[in-house]
Coordinates of C-alpha atoms in Angstrom, one line a residue:
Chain A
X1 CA 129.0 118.2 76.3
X2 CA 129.2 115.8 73.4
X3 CA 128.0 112.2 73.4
X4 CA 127.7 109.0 70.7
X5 CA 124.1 110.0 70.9
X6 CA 123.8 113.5 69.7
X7 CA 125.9 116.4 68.9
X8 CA 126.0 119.4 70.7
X9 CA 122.7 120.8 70.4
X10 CA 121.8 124.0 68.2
X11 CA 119.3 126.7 69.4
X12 CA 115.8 124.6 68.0
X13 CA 117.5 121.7 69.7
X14 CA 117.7 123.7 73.0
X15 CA 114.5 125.2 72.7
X16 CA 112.8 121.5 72.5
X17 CA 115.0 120.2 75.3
X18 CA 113.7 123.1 77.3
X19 CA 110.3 122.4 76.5
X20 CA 110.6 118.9 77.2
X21 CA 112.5 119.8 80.6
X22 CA 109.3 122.3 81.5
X23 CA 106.9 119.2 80.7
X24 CA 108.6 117.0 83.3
X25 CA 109.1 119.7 85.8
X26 CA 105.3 120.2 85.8
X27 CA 104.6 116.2 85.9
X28 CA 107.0 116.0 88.5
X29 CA 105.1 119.1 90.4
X30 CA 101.9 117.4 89.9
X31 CA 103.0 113.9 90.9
X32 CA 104.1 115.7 94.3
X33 CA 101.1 117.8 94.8
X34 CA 99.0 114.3 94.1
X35 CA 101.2 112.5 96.9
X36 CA 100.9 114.7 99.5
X37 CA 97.4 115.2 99.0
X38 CA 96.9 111.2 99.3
X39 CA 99.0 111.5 102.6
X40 CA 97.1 114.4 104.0
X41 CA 93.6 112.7 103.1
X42 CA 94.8 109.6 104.2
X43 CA 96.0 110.9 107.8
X44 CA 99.6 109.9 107.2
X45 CA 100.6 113.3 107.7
X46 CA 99.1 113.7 111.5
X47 CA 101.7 114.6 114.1
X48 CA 101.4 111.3 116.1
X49 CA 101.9 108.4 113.6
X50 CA 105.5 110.7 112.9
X51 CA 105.6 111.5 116.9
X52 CA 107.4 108.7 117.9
X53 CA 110.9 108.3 115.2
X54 CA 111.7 112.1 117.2
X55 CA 110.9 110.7 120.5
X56 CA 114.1 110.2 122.9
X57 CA 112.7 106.9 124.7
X58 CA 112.5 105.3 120.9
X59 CA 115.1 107.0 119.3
X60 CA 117.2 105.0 121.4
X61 CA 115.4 102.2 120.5
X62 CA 115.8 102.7 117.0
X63 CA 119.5 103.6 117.7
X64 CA 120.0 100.2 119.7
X65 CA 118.5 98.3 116.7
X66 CA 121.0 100.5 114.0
X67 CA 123.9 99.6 116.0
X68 CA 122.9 96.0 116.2
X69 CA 122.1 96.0 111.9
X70 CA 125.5 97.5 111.7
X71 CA 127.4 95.1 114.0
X72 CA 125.6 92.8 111.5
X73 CA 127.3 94.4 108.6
X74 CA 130.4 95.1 109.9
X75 CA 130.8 91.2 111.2
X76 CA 129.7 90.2 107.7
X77 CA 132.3 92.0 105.9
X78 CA 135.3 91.3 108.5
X79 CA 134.3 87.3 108.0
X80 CA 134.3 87.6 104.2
X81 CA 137.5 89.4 103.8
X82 CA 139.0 86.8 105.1
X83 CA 136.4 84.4 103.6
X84 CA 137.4 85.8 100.6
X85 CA 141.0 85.7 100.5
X86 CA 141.3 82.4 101.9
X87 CA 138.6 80.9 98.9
X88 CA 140.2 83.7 96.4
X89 CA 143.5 82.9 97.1
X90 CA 142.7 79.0 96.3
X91 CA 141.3 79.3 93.6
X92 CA 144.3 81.0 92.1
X93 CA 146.3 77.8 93.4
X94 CA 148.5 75.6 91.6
X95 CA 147.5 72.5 92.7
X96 CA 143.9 71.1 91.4
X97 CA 142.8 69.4 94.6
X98 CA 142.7 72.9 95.9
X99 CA 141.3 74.9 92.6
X100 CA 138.2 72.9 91.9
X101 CA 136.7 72.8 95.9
X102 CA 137.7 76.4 96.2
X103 CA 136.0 76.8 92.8
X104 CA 132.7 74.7 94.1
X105 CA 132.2 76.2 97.4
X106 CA 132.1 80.0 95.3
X107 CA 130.6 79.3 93.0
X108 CA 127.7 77.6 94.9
X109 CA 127.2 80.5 97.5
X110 CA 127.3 83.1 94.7
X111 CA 124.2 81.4 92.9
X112 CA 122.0 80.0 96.0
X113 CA 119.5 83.0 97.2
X114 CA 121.0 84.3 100.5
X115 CA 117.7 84.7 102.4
X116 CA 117.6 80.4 101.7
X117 CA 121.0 80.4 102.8
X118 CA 119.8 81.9 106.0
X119 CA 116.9 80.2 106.4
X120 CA 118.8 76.6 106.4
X121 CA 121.1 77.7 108.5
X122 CA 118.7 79.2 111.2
X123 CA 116.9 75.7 110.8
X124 CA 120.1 74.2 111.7
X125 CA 120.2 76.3 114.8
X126 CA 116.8 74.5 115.4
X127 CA 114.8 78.0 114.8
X128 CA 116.1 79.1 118.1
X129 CA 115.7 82.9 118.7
X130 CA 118.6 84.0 120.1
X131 CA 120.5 82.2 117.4
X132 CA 119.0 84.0 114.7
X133 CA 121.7 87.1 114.8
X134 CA 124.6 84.5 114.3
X135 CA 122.5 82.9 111.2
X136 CA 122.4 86.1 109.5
X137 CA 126.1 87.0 110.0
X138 CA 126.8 83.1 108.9
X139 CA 124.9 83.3 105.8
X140 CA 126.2 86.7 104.8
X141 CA 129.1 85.8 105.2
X142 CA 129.1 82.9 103.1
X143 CA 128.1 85.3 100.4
X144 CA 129.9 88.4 100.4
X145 CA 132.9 86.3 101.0
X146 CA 132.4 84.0 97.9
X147 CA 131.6 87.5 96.2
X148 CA 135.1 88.7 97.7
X149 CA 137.2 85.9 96.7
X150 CA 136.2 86.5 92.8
X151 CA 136.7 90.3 93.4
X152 CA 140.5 89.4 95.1
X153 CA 140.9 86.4 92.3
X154 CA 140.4 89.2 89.7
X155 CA 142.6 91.9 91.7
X156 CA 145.8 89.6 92.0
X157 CA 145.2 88.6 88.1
X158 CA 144.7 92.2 87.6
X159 CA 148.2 92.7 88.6
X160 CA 150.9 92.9 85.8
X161 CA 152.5 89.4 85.4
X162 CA 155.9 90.7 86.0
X163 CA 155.7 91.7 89.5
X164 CA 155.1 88.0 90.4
X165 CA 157.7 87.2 87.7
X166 CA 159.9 89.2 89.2
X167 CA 159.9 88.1 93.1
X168 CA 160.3 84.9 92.1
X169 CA 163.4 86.2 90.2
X170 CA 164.6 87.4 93.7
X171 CA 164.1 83.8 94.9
X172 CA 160.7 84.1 96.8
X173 CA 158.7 81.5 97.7
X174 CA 154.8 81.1 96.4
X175 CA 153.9 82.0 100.1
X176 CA 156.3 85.2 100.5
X177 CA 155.2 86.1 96.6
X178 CA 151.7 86.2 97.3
X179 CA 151.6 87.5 101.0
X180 CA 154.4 90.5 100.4
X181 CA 154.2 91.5 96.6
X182 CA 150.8 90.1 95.2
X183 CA 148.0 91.1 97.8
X184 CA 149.4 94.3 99.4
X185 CA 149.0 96.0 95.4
X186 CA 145.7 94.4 94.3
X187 CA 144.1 95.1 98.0
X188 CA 144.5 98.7 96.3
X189 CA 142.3 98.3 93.3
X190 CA 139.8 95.6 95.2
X191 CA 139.2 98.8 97.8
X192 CA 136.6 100.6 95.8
X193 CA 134.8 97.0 95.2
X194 CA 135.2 95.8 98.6
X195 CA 133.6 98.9 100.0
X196 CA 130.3 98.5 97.7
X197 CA 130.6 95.1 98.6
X198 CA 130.0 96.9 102.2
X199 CA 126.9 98.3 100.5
X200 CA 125.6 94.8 99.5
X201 CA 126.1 93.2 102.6
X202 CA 123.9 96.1 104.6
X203 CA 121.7 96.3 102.5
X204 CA 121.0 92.5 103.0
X205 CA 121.3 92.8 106.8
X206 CA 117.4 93.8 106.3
X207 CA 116.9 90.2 105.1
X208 CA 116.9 89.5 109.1
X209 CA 113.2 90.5 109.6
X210 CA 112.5 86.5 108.2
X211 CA 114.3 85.2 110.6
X212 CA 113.8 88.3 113.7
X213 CA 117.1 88.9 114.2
X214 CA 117.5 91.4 115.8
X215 CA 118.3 94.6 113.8
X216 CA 116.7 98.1 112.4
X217 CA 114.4 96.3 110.3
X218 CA 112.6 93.8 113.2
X219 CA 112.6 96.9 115.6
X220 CA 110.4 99.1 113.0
X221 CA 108.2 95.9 113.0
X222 CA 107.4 96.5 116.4
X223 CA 107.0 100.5 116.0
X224 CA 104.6 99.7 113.5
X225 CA 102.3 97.1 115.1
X226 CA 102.4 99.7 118.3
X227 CA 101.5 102.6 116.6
X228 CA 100.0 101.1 113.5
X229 CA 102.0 103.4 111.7
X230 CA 103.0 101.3 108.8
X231 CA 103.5 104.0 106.0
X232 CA 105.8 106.2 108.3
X233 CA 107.7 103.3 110.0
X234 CA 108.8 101.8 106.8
X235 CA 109.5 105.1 105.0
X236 CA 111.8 106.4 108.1
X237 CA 113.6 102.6 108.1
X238 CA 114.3 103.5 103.9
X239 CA 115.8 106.6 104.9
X240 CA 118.0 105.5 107.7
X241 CA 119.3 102.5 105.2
X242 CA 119.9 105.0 102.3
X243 CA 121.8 107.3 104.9
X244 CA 124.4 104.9 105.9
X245 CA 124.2 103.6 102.0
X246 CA 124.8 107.2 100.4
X247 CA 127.8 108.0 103.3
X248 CA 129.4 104.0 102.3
X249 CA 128.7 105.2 98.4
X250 CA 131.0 108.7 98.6
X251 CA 133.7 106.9 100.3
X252 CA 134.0 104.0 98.0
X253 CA 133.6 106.8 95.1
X254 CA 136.6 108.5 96.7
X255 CA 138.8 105.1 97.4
X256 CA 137.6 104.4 93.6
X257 CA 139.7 107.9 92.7
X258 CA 142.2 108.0 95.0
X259 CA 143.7 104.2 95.2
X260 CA 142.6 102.8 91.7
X261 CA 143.0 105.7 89.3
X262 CA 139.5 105.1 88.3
X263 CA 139.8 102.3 87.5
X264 CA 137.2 99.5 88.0
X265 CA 137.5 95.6 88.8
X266 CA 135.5 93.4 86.1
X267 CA 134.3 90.9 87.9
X268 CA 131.7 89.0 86.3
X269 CA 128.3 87.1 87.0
X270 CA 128.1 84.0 88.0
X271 CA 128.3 81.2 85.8
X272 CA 128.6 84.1 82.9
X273 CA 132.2 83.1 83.5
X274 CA 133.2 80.4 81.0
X275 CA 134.0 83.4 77.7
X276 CA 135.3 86.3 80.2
X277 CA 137.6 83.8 82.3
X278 CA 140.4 83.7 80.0
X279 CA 140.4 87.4 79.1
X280 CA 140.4 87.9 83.2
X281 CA 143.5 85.7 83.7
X282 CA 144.9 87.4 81.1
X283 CA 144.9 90.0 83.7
X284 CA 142.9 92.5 81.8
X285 CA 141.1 95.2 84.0
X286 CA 138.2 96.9 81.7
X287 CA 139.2 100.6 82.6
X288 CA 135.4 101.6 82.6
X289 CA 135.3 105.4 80.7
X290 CA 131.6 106.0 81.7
X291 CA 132.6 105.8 85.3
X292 CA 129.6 103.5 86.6
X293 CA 130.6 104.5 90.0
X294 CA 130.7 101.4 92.4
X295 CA 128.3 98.9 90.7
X296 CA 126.8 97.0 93.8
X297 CA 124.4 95.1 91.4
X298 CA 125.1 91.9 93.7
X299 CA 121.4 92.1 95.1
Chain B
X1 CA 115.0 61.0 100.2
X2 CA 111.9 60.3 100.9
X3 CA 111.2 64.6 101.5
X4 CA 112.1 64.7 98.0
X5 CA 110.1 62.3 95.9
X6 CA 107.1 62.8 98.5
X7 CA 107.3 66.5 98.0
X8 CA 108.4 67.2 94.3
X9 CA 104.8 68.3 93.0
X10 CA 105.5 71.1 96.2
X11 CA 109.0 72.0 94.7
X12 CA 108.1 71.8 91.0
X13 CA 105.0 74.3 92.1
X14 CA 107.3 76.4 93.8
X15 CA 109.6 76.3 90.5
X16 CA 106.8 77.3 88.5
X17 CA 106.2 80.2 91.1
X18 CA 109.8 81.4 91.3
X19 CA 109.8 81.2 87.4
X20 CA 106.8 83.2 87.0
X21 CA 108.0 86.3 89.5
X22 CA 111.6 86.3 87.5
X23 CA 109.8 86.6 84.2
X24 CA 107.4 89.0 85.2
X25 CA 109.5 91.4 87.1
X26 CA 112.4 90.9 84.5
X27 CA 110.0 92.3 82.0
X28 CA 108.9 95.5 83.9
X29 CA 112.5 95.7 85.0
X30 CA 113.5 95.9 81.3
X31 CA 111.0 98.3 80.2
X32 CA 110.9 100.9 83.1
X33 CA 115.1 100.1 83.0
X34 CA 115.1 100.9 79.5
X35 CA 113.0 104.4 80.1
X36 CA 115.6 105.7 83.0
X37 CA 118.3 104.9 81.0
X38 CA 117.1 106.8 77.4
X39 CA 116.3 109.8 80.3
X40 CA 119.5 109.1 81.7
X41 CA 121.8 109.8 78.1
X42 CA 118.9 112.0 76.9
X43 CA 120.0 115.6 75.4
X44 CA 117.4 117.1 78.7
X45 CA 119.2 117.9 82.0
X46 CA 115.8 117.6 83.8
X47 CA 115.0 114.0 82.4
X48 CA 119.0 113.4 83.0
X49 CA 119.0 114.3 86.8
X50 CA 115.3 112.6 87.4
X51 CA 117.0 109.2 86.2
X52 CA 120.0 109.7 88.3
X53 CA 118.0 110.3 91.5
X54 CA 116.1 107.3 90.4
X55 CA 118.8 105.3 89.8
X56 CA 120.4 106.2 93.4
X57 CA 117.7 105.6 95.6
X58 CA 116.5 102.6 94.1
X59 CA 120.2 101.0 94.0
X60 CA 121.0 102.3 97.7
X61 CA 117.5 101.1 98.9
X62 CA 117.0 97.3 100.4
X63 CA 114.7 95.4 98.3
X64 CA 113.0 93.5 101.3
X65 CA 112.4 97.2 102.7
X66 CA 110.9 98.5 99.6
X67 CA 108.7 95.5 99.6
X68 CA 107.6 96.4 103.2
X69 CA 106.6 99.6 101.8
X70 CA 104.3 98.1 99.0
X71 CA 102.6 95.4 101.1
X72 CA 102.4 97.4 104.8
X73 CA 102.8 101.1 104.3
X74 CA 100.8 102.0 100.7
X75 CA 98.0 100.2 101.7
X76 CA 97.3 103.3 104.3
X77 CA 97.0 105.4 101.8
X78 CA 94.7 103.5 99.5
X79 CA 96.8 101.6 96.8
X80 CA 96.5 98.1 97.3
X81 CA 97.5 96.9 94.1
X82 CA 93.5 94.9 94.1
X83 CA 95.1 92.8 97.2
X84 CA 96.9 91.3 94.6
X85 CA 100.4 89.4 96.7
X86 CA 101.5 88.9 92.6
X87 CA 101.1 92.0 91.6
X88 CA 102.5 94.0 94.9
X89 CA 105.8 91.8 94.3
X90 CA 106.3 92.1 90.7
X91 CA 105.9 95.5 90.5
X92 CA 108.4 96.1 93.6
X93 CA 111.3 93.7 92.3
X94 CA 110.6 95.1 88.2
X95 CA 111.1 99.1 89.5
X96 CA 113.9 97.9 92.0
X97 CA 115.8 95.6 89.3
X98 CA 115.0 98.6 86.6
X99 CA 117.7 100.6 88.6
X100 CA 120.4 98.1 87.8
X101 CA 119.1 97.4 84.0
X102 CA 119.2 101.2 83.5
X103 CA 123.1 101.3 85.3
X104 CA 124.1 98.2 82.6
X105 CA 122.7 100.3 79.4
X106 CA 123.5 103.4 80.4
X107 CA 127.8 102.2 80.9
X108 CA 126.7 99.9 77.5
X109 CA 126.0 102.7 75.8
X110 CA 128.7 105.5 77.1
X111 CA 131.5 102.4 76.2
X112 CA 131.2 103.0 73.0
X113 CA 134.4 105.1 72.0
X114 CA 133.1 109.2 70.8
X115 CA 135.2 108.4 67.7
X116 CA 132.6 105.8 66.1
X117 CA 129.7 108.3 66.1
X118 CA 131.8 110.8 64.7
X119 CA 133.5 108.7 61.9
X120 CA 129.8 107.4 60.9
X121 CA 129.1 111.0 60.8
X122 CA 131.9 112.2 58.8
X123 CA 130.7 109.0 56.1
X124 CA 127.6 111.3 55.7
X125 CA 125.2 108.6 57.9
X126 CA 122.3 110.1 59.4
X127 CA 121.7 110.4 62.9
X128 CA 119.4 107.0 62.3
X129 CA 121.4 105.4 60.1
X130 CA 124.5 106.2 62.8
X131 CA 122.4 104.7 65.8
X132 CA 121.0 101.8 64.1
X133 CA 124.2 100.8 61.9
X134 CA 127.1 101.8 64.4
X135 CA 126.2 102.5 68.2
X136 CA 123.4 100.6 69.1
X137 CA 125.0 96.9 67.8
X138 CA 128.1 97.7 69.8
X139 CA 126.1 98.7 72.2
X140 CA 123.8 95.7 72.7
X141 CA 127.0 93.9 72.5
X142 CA 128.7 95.4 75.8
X143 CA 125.4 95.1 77.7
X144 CA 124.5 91.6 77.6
X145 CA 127.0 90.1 80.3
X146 CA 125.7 93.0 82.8
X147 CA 122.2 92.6 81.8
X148 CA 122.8 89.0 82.3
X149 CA 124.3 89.4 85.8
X150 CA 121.2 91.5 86.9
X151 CA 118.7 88.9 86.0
X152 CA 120.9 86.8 87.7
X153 CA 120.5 89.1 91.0
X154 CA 116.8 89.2 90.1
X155 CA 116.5 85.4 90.1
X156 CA 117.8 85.0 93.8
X157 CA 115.8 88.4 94.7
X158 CA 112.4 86.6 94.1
X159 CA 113.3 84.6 97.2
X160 CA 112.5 87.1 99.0
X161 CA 108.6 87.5 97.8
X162 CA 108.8 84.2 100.2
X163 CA 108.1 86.4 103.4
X164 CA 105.3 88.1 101.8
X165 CA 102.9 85.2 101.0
X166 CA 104.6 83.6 97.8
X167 CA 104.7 80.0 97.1
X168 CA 108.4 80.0 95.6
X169 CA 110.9 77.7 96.0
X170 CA 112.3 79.5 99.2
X171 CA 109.0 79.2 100.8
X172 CA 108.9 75.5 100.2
X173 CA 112.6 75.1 101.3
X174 CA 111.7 76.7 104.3
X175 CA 107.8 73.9 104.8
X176 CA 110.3 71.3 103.6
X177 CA 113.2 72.2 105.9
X178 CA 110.4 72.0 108.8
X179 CA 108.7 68.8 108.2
X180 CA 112.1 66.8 107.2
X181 CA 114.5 67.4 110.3
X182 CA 116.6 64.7 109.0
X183 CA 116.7 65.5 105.4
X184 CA 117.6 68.9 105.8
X185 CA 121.1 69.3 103.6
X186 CA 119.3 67.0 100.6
X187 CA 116.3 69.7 100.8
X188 CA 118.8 72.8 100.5
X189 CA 120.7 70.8 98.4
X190 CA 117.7 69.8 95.8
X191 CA 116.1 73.3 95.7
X192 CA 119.5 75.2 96.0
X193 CA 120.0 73.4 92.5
X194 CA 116.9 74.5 90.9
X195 CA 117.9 77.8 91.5
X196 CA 121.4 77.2 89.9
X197 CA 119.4 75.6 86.6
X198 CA 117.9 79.0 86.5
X199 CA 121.1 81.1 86.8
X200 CA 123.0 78.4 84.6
X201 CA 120.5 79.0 81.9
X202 CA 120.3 82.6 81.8
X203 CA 124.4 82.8 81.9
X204 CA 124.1 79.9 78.9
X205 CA 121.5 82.5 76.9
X206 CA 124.1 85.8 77.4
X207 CA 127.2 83.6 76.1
X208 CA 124.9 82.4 73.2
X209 CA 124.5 85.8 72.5
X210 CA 127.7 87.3 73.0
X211 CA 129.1 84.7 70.6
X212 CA 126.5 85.5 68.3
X213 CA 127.3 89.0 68.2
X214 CA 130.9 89.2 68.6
X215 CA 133.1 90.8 66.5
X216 CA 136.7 91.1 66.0
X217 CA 137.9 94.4 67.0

């Protein structure tokens, strides 16, 4: 294994790097030993604050709530797909009247905090409870969708010029050239973004405990202030969202190898636009080498 | 307008708050970020995979549950951070946001193409003089539009220290939203902008310095 950092290390080399290795094993050993002991002085570890995530009457509860969080997520994404091709597609447009709204509206949603987003909207419900489900789906999927339509923006410039050259060569309208040759190839190297995108958006599904929606996160609420359990309750809800994270992380790992060759959209910041813009149009894809894997840095 | 001019001592505070959480979780984010990410390219498979796990469950993990953790569930066992709502949230968003800082090095750093080391090497350059001369400059260079993106992600993060006692602007948005029925879109619209300033002027800083630092390759 060679890097820019170092060269393939000699036998001192190794011995240090084993040393340093033994050092952080031990810390690491330590650091356990010190947690657990905290837990078991502390009472976290009795059987009945844990008792009831392996109950049956609230597993279902809890199983209720993880459908509803991913109905959430999967409403989200479905919206801002077609959020995002509608808003990516425009701003790809020809005409200006179209460009610069699409551009606004994007831009906008990709720089206001979502959990405001939500909040305005659930005040335009007028706070009402059972409206507070639809305010979270709305407001993410104002965002994931403007997030989309720069990830689908980026895919169909990603493309290489001539296909698009070349359909209108065959006589084929703007319409039949995006719908039939453009989209159906970059939808192949958007999959492995749209899938962490899938990430973001559950990850921000937990954003519904300010508004109690209802949902994983608002249900362990209720565990907690029932068994005042607060330490296992929110522990079990990280594990439950880093389940369903690590199983959407593989796949989009595998679409990343299997439709895009590795390859990885660049689809920059917001507002960090302005320098990279041009070298995006120019349709160039940075073929990342380190493999980042899917970079859900959106929240 | 009157919500506005009646209330901007209320939004500027909340400004001031929101500013204050970016800057001080941006700087533990950057420092612990930094740490993982010398473990993460560092020569020690133990100190490689300990970053990696780190790097995994923080990315994978929702922020707002993480903060639930530091403001309900640590308590129980005795860290309270001195009751300290600051604190608590800085510290949560800095080791979350360190996660994505360690990511944007870590790919900043593996960009770099195996042949420059090896050319600075084969020009007799130490291994400092090949770090500080040839990889790290490029380096910098490739990370400050990620970097930049994750301080943006930071800056509409802190919003969410709102549900756990913190005057920011989303707090305020949400008092403001309340008390104005009918001035509800100028509200959003008024503090939605001061959290656009923010983003427009850390995406200003990173193009400043990526022109500053470019090269022609």
């Amino acid at each position: 294994m060679s890097t820019v950092l170092y060269d393939n290390p000699g036998p001192r080399a190794r011995r240090v790097n084993r040393i340093v290795g033994l050092v952080a094993v031990l810390l690491l050993a330590v650091g356990l030993f010190w947690t657990i002991r905290l837990l078991s002085q502390n009472g976290q570890l009795e059987g009945d604050l844990w008792e009831p995530f392996v109950t049956p009457r609230y597993m279902e509860l809890l199983w209720v709530a993880l459908v509803e969080t991913l109905k959430a997520a999967v409403f989200a994404i479905a919206g801002a797909v077609v959020f995002g091709v509608i808003f990516g597609v425009g701003k790809l447009s020809d005409h200006r009247w179209i460009r610069w709204p699409a551009w606004l509206v994007v831009e906008f949603f990709r720089a206001v905090p979502l959990l405001m987003l939500i909040i305005f909207i659930w005040t335009l419900y007028g706070l009402q409870l059972d409206k507070s489900f639809q305010s979270l789906v709305i407001g993410l999927i104002l965002y994931n969708g403007s997030v989309l339509a720069e990830v689908f923006r980026a895919g169909i410039n990603a493309l290489p010029k001539g296909q698009a050259e070349a359909a209108y060569a065959l006589g084929m309208r703007k319409y039949q050239v995006m719908t039939s040759v453009l989209l159906p190839q970059a939808v192949k190297i958007m999959l492995p973004s749209i899938i962490s995108q899938c990430i973001v958006a559950l990850k921000d599904t937990s954003l519904g405990y300010t508004i109690l929606a209802p949902g994983l996160t608002t249900e362990m609420k209720s565990f907690w202030l029932t068994f005042q359990n607060q330490l296992p309750a929110t522990l079990v809800l990280l594990m439950l969202y880093l389940v369903v994270n690590l199983c959407l992380e593989v796949l989009a790992r595998w679409a990343e190898k299997k439709f895009s060759g590795g390859r990885k959209l660049n689809v920059t910041a917001v507002g960090v636009l302005g320098e990279t813009e041009d070298e995006i149009a120019a349709g160039r894809v940075r073929a990342t080498h380190a493999n980042t894997g899917s970079s859900h840095g959106g929240t | 307008m009157d919500a506005l001019t009646e209330n901007w001592d209320l939004i500027l505070s909340g400004f001031g708050w929101t500013l204050r959480l970016l800057g001080a979780s941006a700087v533990i984010a950057l420092v612990v970020g930094t740490i993982i990410a010398v473990f993460r390219v560092s020569p020690v498979p133990v100190l490689r995979s300990i970053a990696a796990v780190y790097v995994t469950l923080f990315r994978n993990s929702p922020l707002l549950v993480l903060m639930l953790i530091t403001f309900f569930g640590l308590p129980q066992i005795g860290i309270t951070f001195n009751n300290d709502i600051f604190i608590k949230t800085v510290v949560t968003m800095g080791l979350y946001t360190a996660a994505f800082v360690a990511e944007s090095l870590r790919s900043g750093i593996n960009g770099i193409p195996l042949g420059q080391a090896e050319a600075a090497r084969s020009l007799g350059f130490g291994f400092g003089q090949t770090m500080t001369q040839v990889v790290l400059p490029q380096a910098f260079r490739n990370v400050v539009p990620p970097l930049a993106s994750v301080l943006i992600a930071l800056t509409k993060n802190t919003s969410i220290a709102m549900a756990f006692g913190s005057l920011e602007l989303t707090f305020r948005s949400k008092q403001l939203l309340n008390e104005y029925a009918t001035d509800r879109i100028i509200i959003f619209i008024a503090i939605a902008t001061c959290y656009i300033v923010i983003v427009e002027v850390i995406s200003f800083g990173a193009a400043m310095l990526e022109r500053r630092w470019r090269v022609e390759r």
